[in-house]
Every structure is written in structure tokens, then in C-alpha cells.
Coordinates of C-alpha atoms and ligand atoms in Angstrom, one line a residue:
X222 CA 0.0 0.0 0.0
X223 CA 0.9 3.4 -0.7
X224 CA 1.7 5.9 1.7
X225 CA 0.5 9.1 1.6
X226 CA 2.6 11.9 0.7
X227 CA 3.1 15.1 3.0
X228 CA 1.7 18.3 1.3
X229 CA 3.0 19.2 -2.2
X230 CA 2.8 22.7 -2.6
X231 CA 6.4 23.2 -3.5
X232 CA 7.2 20.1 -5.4
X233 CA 6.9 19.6 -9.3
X234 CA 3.3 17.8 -10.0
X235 CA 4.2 13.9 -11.3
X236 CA 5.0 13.3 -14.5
X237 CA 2.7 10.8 -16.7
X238 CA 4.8 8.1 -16.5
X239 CA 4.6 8.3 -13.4
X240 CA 0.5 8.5 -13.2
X241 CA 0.4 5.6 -15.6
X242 CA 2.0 3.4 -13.2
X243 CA -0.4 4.4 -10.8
X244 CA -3.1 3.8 -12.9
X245 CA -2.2 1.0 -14.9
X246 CA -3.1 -1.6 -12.3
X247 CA -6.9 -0.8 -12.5
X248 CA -7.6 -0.6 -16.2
X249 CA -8.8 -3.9 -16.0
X250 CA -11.7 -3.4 -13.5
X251 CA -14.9 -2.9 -14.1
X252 CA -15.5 1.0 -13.4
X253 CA -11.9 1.8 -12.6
X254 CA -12.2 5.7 -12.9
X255 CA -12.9 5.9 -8.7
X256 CA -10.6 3.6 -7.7
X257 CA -7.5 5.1 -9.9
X258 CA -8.5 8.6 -8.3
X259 CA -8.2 7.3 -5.1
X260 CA -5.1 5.2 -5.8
X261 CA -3.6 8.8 -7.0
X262 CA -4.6 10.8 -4.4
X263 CA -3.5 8.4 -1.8
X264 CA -0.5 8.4 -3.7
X265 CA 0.4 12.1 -4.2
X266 CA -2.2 13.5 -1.4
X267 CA -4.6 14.7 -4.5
X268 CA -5.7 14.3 -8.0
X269 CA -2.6 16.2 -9.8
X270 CA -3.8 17.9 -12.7
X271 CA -1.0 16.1 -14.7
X272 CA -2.9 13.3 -14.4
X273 CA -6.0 14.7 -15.9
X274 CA -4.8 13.5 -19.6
X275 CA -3.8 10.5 -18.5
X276 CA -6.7 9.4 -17.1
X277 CA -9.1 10.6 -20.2
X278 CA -6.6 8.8 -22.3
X279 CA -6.9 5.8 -20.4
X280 CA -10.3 5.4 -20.0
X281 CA -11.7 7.2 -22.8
X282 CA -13.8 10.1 -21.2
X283 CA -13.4 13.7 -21.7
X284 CA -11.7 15.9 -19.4
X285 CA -15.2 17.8 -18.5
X286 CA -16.8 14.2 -17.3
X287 CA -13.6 13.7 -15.2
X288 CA -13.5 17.0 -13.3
X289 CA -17.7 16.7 -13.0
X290 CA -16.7 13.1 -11.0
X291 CA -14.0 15.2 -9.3
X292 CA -16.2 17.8 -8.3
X293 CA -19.0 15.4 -7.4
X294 CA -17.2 13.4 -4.7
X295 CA -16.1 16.1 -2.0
X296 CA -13.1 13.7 -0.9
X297 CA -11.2 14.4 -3.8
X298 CA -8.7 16.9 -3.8
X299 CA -7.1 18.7 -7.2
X300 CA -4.3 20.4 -4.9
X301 CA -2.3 19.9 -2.1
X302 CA -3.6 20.0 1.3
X303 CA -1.8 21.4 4.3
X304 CA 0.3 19.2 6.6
X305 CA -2.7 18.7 8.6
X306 CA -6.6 18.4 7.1
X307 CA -9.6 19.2 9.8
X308 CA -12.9 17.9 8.3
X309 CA -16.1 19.6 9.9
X310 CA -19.0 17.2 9.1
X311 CA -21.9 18.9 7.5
X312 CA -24.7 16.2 7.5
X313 CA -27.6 16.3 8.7
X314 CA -27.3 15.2 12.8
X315 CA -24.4 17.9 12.6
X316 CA -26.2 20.6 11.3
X317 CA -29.3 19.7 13.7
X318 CA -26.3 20.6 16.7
X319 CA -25.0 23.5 15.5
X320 CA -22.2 22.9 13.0
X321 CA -22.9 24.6 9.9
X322 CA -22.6 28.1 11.8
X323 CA -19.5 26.6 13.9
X324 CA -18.3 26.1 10.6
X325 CA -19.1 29.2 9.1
X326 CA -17.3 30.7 12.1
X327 CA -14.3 28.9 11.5
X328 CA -13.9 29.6 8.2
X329 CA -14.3 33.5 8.7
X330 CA -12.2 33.2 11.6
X331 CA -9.4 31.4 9.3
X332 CA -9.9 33.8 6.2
X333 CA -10.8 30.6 4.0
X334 CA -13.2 28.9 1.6
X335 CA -13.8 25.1 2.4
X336 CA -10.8 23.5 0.7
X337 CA -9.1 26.0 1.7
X338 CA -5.5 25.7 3.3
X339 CA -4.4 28.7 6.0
X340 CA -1.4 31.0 4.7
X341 CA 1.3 28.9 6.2
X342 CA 0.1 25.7 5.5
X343 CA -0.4 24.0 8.4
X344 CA -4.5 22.7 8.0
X345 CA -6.4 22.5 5.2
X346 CA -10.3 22.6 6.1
X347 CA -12.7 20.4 4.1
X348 CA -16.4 19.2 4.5
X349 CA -17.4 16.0 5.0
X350 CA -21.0 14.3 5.0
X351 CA -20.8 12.1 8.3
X352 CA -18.3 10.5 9.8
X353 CA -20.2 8.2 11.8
X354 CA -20.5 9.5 15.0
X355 CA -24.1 11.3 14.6
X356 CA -24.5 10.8 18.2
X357 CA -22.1 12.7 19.2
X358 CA -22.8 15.8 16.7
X359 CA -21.4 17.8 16.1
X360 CA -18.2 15.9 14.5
X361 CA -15.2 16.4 13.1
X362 CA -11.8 14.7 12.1
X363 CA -8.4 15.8 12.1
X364 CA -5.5 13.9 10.7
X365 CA -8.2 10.9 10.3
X366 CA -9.2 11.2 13.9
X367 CA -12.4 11.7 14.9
X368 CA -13.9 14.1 17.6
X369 CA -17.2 14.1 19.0
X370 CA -19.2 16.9 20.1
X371 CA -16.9 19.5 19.2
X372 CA -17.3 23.5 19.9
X373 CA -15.9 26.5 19.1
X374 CA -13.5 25.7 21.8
X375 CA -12.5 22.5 20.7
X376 CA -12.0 23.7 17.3
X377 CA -9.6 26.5 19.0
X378 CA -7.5 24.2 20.6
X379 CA -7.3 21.8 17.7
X380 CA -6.4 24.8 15.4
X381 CA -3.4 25.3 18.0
X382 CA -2.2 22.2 18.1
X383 CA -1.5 21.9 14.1
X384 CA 0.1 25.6 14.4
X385 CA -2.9 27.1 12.4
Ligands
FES632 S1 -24.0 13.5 10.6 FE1 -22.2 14.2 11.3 S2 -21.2 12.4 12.1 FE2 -23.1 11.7 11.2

């Protein structure tokens, strides 16, 4: 298994022979679009847009189909994330308990856009639509670990602790 690459903001996007051989091993599967995406982004920590061509190429699809399915499915990234990624979930027991305007505030409070990544790169916030812990709304995940009932406060002290 591949290990996912820190954040790429200063490193030359892969080349294509180096997305084919990511690739490759899933042109045989039936519907191998999502699972090359993921193998890249695991593989590079997004969807480089070098690999755009590649994958048209491969599978026969034009590049406005592949950034719909990019834009579709929220986990996808098409650029590097900050060294650390908070998710804020935005389904529906989470917005019930409060965390589209915890959110909101956030996001003002960070100058950013979901997606967005703070000025010196340290946390990259993104949405996600649950995490599995509806009973313990709202939720959100940092680094792939999940936190229950988080606040304002809670939000501070994570935002701290990756140097936000
Ligand atoms: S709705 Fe947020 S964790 Fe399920």
C-alpha cells in the first residue's frame, strides 16, 4: 500500500509516466475511474492535474466528465492539502447541533473557503458528510481522527495544536 505523501505545494506535479503506473493496475476493472482517483490521491495526497490527460486517455472520457466526477465526490482533492486536514461534518445530525454556523465561524475566523488551506500551510479545512459519530454531533476529524461533540473551543484548541 501506498503511503500518503506530506503536502505538495512546492514540489513539481508527477509526471505521466509516473501517473500511468499508478493507474495501470486498475484498467482492467470494471469502473476503474474511482478507484485510480483514489489510488492517485493516496498516492500524491490529490488528484494532480497532470494526471488529468492520463486518465481521459486511459479510459476514454473527456476531461469535462472527469473534473464533474472530481467535483461530485467532496473527498477528492485537485491540490495539495496542508500538513494537517480538519474535516467539519456537514450532514444532517451535525447541522441539527449547530455545525454549519461553527463552521461558518471557522472559516471566517481562518480567512478561508472550504478547501481552503491557511497561509502557512499548516490545516487545510474540508467538508465532509458524516463520519459516523451522529450521536455525538457535532463531528469532526483531524489527521483521520475523529472528535465528537466539538465547539468553538474545541475547534480553537485543535487549530493550536496543528500551528494554524
Ligand atoms: S451527521 Fe455528522 S457524524 Fe453523522
Amino acid at each position: 500500500m501506498r503511503t500518503r505523501m506530506p503536502a505538495q505545494s512546492d514540489l513539481t506535479p508527477p509526471d505521466v509516466t509516473d501517473i500511468e503506473a499508478v493507474i495501470r493496475p486498475f484498467l482492467a476493472l470494471e469502473g476503474p475511474l474511482l478507484p485510480m482517483l483514489h489510488a492517485l490521491q493516496e498516492a500524491y495526497g490529490y488528484v494532480p492535474e497532470s494526471a488529468y490527460a492520463p486518465l481521459c486517455a486511459a479510459l476514454n472520457i473527456t476531461r469535462a466528465e472527469l473534473k464533474g466526477v472530481l467535483s461530485f465526490y467532496h473527498d477528492f482533492r485537485t491540490r495539495p492539502s496542508g500538513k494537517h486536514v480538519l474535516k467539519i461534518c456537514r450532514a444532517e445530525a451535525c447541522q441539527a447541533m449547530g455545525a454549519t454556523a461553527m463552521a461558518d465561524r471557522l472559516l471566517k475566523k481562518l480567512g478561508l473557503e472550504w478547501h481552503g488551506t491557511t497561509a502557512n500551510g499548516a490545516v487545510t479545512v474540508e467538508p465532509v458528510y458524516c463520519l459516523g459519530l451522529c450521536a455525538c454531533a457535532p463531528a469532526a476529524m483531524v489527521d483521520g481522527k475523529v472528535i465528537g461533540r466539538v465547539g468553538d473551543a474545541r475547534l480553537d484548541t485543535v487549530l493550536a495544536e496543528v500551528g494554524a
